[in-house]
PDB file of C-alpha atoms in Angstrom:
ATOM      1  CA  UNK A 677      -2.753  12.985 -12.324  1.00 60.00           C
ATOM      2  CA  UNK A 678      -3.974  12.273  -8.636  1.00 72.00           C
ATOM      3  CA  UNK A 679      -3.665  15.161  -6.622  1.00 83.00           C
ATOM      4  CA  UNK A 680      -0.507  13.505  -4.240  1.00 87.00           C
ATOM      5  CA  UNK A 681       1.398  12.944  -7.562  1.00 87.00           C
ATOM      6  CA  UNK A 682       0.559  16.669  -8.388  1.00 89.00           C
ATOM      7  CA  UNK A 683       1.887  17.703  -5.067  1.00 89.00           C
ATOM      8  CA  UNK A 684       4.734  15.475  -4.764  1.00 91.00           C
ATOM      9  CA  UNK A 685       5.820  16.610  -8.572  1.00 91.00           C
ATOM     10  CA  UNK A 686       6.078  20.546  -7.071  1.00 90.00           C
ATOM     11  CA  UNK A 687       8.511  19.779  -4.023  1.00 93.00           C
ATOM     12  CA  UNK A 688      10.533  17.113  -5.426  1.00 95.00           C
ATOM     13  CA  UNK A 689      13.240  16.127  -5.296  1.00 95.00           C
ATOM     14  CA  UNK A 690      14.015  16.704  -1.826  1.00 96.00           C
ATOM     15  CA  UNK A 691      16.154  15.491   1.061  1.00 97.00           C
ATOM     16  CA  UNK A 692      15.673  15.003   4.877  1.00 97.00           C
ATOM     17  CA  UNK A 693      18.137  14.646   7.853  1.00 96.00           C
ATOM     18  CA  UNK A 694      17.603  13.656  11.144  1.00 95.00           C
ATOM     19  CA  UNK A 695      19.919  13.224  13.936  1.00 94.00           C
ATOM     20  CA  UNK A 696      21.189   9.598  12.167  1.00 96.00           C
ATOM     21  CA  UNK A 697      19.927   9.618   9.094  1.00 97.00           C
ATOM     22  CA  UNK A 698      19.844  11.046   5.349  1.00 98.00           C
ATOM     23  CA  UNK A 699      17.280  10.348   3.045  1.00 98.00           C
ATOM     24  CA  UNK A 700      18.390  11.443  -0.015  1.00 98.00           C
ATOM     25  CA  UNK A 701      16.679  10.494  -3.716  1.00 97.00           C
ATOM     26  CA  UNK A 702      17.566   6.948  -4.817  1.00 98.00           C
ATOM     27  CA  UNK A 703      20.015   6.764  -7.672  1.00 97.00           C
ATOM     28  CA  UNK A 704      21.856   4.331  -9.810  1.00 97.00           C
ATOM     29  CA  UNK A 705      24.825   3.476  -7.306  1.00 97.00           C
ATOM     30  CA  UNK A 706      21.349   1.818  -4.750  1.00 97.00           C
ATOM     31  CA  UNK A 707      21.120  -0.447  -7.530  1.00 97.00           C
ATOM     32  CA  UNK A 708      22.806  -3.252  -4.589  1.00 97.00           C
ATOM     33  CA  UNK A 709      20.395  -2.278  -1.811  1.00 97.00           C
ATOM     34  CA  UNK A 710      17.173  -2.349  -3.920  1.00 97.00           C
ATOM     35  CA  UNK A 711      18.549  -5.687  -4.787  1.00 97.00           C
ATOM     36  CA  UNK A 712      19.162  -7.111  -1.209  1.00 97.00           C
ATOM     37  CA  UNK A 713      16.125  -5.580   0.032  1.00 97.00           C
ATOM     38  CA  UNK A 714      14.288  -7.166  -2.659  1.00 96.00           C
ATOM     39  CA  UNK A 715      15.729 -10.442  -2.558  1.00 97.00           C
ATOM     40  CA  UNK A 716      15.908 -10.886   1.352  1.00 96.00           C
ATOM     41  CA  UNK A 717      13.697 -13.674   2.942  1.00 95.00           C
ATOM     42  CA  UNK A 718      13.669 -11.680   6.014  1.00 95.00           C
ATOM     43  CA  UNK A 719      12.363  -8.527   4.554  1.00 95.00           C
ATOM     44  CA  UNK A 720      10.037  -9.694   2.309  1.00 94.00           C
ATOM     45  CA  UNK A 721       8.511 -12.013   4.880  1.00 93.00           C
ATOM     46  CA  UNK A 722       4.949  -9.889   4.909  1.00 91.00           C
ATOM     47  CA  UNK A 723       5.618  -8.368   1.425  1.00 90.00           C
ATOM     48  CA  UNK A 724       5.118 -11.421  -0.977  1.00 86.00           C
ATOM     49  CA  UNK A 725       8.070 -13.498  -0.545  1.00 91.00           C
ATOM     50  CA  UNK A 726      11.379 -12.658  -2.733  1.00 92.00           C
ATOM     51  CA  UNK A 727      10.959 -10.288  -5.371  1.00 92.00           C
ATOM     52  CA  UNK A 728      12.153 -11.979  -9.623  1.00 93.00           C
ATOM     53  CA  UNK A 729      14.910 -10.800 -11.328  1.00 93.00           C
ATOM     54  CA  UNK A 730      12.879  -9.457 -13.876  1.00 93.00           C
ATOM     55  CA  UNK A 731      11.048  -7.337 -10.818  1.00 92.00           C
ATOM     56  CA  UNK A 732      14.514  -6.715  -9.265  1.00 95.00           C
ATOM     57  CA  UNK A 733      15.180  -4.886 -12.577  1.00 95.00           C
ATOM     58  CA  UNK A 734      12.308  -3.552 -13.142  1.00 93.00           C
ATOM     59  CA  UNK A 735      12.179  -1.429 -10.329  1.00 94.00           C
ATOM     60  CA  UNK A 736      15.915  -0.669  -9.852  1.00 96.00           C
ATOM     61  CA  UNK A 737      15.014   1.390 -13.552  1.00 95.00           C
ATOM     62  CA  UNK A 738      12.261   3.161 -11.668  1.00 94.00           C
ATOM     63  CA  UNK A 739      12.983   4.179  -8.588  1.00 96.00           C
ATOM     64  CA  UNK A 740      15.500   7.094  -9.391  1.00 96.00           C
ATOM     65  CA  UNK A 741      12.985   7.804 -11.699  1.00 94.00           C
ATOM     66  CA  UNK A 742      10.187   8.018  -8.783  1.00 94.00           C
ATOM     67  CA  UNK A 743       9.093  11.193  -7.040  1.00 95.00           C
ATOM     68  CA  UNK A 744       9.129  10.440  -3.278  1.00 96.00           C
ATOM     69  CA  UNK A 745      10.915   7.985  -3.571  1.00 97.00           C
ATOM     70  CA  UNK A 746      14.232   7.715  -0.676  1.00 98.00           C
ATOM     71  CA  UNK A 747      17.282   6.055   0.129  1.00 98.00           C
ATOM     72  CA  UNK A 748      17.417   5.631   3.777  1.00 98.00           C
ATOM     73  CA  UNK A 749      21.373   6.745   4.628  1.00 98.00           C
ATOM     74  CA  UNK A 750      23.014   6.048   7.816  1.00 97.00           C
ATOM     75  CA  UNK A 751      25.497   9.370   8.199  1.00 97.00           C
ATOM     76  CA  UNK A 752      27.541   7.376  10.428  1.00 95.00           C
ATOM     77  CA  UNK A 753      29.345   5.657   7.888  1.00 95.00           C
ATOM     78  CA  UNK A 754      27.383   6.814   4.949  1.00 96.00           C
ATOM     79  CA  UNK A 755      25.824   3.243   3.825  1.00 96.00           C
ATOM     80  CA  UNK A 756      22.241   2.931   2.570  1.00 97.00           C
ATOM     81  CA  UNK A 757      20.353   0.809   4.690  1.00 97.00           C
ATOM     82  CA  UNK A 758      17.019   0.908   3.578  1.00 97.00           C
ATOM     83  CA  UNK A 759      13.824   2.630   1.216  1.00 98.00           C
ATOM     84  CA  UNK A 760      11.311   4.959   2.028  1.00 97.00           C
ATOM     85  CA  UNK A 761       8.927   6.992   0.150  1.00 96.00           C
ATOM     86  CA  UNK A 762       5.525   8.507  -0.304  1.00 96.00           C
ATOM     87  CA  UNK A 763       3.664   8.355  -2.840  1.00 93.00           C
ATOM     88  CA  UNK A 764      -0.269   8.410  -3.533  1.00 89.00           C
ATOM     89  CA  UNK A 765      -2.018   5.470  -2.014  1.00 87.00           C
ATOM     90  CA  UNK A 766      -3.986   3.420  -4.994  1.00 80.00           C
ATOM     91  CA  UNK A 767      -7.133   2.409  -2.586  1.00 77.00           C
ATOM     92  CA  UNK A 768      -8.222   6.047  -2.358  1.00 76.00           C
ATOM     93  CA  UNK A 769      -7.697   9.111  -4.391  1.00 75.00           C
ATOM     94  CA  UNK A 770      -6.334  12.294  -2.313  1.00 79.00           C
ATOM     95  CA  UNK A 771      -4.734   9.506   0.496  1.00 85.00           C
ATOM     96  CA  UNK A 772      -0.498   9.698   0.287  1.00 91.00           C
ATOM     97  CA  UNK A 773       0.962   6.882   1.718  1.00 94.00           C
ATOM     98  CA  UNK A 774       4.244   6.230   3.412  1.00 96.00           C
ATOM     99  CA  UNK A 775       6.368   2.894   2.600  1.00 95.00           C
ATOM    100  CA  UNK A 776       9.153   1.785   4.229  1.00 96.00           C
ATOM    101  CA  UNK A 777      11.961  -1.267   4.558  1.00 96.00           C
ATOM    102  CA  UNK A 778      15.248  -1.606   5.963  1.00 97.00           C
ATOM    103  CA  UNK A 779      18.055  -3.967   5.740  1.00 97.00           C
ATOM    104  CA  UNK A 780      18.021  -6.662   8.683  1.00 96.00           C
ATOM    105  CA  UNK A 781      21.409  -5.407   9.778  1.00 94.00           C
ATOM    106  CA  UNK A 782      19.547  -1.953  11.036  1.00 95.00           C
ATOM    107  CA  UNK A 783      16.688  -3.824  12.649  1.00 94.00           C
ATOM    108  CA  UNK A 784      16.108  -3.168  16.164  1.00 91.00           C
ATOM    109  CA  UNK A 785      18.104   0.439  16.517  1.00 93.00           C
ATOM    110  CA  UNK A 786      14.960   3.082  15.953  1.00 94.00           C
ATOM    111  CA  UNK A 787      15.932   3.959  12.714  1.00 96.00           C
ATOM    112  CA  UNK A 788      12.808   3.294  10.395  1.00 95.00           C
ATOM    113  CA  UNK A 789      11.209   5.381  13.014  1.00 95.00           C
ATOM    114  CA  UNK A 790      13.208   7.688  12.916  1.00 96.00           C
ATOM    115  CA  UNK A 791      12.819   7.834   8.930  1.00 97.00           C
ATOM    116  CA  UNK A 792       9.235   7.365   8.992  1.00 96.00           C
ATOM    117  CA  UNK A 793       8.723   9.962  11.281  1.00 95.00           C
ATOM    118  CA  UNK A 794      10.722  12.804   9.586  1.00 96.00           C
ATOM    119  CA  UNK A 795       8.138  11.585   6.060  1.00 96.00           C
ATOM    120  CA  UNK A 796       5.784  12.265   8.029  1.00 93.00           C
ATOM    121  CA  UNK A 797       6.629  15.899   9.517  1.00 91.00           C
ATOM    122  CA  UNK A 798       8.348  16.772   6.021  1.00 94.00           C
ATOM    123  CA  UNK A 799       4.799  15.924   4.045  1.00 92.00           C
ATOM    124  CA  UNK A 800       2.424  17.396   6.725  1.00 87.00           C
ATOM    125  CA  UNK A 801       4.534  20.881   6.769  1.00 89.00           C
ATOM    126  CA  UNK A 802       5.434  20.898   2.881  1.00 89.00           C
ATOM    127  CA  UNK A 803       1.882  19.950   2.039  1.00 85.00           C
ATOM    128  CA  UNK A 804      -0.653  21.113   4.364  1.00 78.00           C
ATOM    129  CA  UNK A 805      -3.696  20.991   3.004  1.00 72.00           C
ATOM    130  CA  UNK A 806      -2.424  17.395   1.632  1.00 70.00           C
ATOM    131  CA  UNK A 807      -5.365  15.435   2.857  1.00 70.00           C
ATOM    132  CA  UNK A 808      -4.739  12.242   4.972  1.00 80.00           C
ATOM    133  CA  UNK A 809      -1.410  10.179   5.337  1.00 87.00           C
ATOM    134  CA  UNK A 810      -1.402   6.709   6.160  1.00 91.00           C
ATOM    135  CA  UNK A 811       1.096   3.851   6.334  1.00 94.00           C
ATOM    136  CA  UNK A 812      -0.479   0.285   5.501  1.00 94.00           C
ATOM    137  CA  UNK A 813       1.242  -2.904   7.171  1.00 94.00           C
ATOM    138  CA  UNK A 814       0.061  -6.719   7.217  1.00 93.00           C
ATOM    139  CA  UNK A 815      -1.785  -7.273  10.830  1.00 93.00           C
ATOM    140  CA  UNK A 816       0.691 -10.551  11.410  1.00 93.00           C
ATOM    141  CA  UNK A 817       3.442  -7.860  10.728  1.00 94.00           C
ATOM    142  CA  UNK A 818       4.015  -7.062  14.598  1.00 94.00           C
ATOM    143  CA  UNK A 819       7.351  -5.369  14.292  1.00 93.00           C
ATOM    144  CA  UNK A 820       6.072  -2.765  11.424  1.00 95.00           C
ATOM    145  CA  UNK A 821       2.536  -1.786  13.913  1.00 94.00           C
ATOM    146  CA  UNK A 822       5.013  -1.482  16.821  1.00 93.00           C
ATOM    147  CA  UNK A 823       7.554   1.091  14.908  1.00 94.00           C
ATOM    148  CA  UNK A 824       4.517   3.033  13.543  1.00 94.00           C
ATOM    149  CA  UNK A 825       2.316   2.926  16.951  1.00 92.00           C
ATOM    150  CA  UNK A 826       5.520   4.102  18.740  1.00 92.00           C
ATOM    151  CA  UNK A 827       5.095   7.483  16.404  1.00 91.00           C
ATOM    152  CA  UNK A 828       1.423   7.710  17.235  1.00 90.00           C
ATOM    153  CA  UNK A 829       0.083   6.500  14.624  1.00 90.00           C
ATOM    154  CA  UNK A 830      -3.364   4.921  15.351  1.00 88.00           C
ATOM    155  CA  UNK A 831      -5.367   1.875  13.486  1.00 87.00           C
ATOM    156  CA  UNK A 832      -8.372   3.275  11.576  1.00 83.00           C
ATOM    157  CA  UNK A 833      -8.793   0.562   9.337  1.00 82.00           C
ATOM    158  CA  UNK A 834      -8.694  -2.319   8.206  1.00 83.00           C
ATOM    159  CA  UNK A 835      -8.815  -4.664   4.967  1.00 78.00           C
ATOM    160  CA  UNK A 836      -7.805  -7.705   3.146  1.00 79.00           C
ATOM    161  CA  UNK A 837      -5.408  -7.099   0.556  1.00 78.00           C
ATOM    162  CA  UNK A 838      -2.416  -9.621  -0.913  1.00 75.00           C
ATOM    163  CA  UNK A 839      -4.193 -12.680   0.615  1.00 76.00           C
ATOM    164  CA  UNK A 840      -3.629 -11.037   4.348  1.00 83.00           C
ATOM    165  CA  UNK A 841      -5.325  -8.925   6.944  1.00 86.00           C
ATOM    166  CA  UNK A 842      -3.888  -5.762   6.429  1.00 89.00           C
ATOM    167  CA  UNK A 843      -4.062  -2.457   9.162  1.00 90.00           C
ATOM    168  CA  UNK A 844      -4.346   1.144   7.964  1.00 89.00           C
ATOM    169  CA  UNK A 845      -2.654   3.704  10.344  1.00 91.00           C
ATOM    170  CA  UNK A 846      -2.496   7.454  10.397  1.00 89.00           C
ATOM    171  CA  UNK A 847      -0.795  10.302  12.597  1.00 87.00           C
ATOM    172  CA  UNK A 848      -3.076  10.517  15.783  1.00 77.00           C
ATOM    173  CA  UNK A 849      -2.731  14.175  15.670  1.00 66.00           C
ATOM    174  CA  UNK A 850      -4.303  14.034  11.994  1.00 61.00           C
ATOM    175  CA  UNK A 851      -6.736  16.743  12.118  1.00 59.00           C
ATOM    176  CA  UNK A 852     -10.324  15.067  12.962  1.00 59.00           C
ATOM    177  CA  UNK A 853     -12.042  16.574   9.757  1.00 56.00           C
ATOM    178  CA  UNK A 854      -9.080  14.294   7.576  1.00 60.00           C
ATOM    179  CA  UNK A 855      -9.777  11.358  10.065  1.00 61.00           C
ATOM    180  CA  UNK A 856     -13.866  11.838   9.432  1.00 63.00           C
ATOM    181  CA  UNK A 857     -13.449  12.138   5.371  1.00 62.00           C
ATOM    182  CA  UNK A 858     -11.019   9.158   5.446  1.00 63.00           C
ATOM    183  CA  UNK A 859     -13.629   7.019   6.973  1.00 65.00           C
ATOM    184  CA  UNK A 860     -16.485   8.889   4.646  1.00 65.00           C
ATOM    185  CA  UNK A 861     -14.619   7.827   1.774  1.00 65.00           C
ATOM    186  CA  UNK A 862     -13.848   4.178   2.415  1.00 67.00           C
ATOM    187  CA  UNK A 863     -17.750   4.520   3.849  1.00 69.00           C
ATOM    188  CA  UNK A 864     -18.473   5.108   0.311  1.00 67.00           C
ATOM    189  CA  UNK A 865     -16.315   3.296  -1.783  1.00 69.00           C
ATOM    190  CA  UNK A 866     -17.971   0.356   0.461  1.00 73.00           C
ATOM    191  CA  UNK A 867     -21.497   1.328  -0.605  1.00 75.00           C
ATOM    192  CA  UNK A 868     -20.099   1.875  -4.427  1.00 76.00           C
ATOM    193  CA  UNK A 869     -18.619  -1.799  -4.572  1.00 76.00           C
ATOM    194  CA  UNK A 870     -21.595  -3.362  -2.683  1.00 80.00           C
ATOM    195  CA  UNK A 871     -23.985  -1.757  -5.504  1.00 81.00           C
ATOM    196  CA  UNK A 872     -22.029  -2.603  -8.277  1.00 79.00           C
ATOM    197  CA  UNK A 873     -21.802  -6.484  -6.408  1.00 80.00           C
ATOM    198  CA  UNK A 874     -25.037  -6.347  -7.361  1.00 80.00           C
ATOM    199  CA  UNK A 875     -25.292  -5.369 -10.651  1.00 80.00           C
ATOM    200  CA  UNK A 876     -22.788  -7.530 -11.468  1.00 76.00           C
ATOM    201  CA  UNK A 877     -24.438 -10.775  -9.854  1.00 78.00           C
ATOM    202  CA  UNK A 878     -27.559 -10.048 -12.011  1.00 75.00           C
ATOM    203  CA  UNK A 879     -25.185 -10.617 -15.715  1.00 74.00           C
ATOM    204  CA  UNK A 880     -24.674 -13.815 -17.120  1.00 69.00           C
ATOM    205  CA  UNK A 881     -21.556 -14.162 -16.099  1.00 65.00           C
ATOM    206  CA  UNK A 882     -22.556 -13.758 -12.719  1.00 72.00           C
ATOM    207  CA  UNK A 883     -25.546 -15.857 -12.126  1.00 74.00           C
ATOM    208  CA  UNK A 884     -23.009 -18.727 -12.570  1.00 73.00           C
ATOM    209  CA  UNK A 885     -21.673 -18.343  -9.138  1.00 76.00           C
ATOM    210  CA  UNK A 886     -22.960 -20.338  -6.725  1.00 77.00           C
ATOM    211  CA  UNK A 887     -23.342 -18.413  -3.423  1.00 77.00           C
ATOM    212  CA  UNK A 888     -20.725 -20.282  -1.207  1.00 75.00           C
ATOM    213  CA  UNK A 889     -18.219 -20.256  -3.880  1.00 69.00           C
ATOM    214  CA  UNK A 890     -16.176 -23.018  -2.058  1.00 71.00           C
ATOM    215  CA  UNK A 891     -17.896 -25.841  -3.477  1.00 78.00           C
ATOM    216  CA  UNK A 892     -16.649 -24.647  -6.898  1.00 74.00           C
ATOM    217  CA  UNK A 893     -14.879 -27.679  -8.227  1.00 78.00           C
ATOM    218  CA  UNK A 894     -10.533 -27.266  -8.962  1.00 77.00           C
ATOM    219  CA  UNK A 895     -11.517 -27.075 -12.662  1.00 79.00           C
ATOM    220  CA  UNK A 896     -14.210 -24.419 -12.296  1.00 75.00           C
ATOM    221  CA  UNK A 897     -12.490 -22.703 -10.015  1.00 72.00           C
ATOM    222  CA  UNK A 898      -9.412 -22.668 -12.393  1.00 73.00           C
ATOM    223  CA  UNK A 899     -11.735 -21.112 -15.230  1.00 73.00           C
ATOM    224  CA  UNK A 900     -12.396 -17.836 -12.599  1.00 73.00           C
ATOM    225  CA  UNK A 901     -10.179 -13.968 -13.264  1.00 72.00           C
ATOM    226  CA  UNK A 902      -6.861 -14.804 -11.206  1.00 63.00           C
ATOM    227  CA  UNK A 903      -6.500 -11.110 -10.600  1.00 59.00           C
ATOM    228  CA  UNK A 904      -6.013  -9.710  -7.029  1.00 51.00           C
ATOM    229  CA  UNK A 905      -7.274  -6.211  -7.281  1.00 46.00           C
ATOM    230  CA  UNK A 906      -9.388  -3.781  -5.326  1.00 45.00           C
ATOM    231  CA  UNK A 907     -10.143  -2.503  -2.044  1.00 45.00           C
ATOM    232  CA  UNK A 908     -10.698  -6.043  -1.011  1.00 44.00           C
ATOM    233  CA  UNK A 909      -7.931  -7.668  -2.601  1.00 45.00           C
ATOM    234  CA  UNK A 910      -9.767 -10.848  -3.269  1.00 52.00           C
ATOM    235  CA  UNK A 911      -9.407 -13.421  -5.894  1.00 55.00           C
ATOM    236  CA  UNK A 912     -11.994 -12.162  -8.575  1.00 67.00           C
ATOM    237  CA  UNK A 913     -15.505 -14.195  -8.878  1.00 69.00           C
ATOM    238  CA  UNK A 914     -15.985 -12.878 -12.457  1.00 69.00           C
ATOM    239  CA  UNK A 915     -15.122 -15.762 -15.169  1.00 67.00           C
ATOM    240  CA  UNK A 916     -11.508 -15.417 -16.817  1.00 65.00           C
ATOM    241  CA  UNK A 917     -11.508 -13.362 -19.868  1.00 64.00           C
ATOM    242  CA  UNK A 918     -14.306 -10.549 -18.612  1.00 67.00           C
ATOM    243  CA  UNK A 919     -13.376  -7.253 -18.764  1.00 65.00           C
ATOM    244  CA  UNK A 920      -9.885  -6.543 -17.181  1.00 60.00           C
ATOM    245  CA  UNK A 921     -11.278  -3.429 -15.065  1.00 66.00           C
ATOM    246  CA  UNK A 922     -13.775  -4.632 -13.521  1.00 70.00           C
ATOM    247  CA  UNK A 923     -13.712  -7.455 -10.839  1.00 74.00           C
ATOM    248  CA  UNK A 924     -16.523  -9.356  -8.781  1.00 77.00           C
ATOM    249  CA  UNK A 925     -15.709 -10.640  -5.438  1.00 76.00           C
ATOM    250  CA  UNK A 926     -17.137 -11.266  -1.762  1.00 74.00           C
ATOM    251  CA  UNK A 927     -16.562  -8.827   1.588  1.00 70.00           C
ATOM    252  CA  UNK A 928     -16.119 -10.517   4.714  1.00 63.00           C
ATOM    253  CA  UNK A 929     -19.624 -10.533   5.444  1.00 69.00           C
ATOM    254  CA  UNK A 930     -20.450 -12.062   2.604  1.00 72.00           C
ATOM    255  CA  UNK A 931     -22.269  -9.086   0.497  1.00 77.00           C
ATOM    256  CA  UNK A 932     -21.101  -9.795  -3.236  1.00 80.00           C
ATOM    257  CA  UNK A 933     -19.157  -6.724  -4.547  1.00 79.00           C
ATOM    258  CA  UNK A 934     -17.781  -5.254  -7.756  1.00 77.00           C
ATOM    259  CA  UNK A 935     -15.180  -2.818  -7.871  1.00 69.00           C
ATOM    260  CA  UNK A 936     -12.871  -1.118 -10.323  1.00 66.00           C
ATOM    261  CA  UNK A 937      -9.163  -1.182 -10.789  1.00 55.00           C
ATOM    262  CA  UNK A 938      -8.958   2.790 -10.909  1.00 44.00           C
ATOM    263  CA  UNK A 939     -12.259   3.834  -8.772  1.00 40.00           C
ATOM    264  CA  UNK A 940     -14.108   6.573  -9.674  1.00 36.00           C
ATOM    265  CA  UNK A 941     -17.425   7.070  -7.280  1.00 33.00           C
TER     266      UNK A 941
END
């Protein structure tokens, strides 16, 4: 299990209060508010668009079923108003990562920073030597970089991911050493890809490409791995039917790359 998981599984479950909020485990009875938030045009705007019913149902099963995973609780009239949770982030092994969304009708009040924020001081003091925390939003996604920039948060990366630009933030007060091995790592899972880019453009199945792979035709494009996977996030170059894990795509510059769906350096 990845060391978060490991973690999370020895303090959990747990619950958090702040001045306005509860965030309690989700249960059964948020079966209407994982709906709504899943189903909501506004809130899914910069998270893929309206969730299925079939995904609507899959993941009311799992979250009471999910270590760190929250419903966000106004104590005012005790409503649920909104997810949270941490979890460990599937780019990088070691990395949690904090999630987040809210109903519309608690926009605009301070209260996914205030939830947010209490994730943050809850992991940081529960788990110390709990390596780097980030929060990942889509760059278009101005009201989510505002809410966690107004907690300090600061933009150390970024990547495409989804089919958008997407920033990585983490807690300016993050202990430099966390900061430098964040960047070491996605240093090296770069250099790991780029090599395995390589490798991969020198099999059959690669040496098809051609090098601008937008003058692929509809119908040869149509015969390429659909998957969006990876670091990158990318449409994979490799041809449909190659093996599932492993995917070969382009960075921004250009450099052909090949990268795994679990990565292991």
């Amino acid at each position: 299990m990845n060391p978060v998981g490991i973690a999370l599984d020895s303090i959990w479950p747990a619950e958090l209060r702040t001045e306005r909020l509860l965030l309690r485990p989700v249960t059964p009875e948020d079966d209407d508010v994982v709906c709504e938030l899943l189903t909501d045009e506004r809130v899914r705007t910069y998270l893929g668009g309206p969730a299925s019913p079939e995904r609507v149902a899959a993941r009311q099963a799992a979250y009471p079923q999910t270590p760190g995973a929250w419903a966000i609780v106004r104590v005012a009239d005790g409503r649920a108003v909104g997810l949270a949770g941490i979890g460990a982030d599937p780019r990088c092994e070691g990395r949690a990562e904090v999630s987040y969304q809210l109903l519309p009708s608690a926009w605009g009040c301070g209260l996914g920073r205030e939830a947010v924020g209490a994730i943050v001081g809850w992991w940081s003091a529960a788990v110390p030597d709990g390596g780097p925390v980030v929060a990942v939003t889509q760059a278009s996604n101005a009201r989510s970089r505002l809410l966690l920039e107004s907690l300090g948060m600061v933009l150390v990366d970024e990547l495409d991911e989804h089919g958008s630009r997407q920033c990585v933030y983490t807690p300016g007060d993050q202990d430099d050493s966390d900061l430098r091995w964040l960047r070491l790592t996605a240093a090296h899972l770069d250099e790991v890809e780029r090599r395995r880019g390589a490798q991969a453009r020198a099999t059959a199945a690669g040496q098809h490409l051609p090098e601008d792979l937008s003058v692929l035709t509809a119908e040869a494009a149509a015969r390429l791995c659909p998957a969006h996977h990876g670091t990158y996030g990318r449409i994979c170059a490799h041809a449909a039917g190659h093996t599932p894990a492993l995917h070969l795509g382009r960075t921004p510059d250009g450099a052909w790359i090949a990268w795994l769906e679990n990565f292991a350096a």
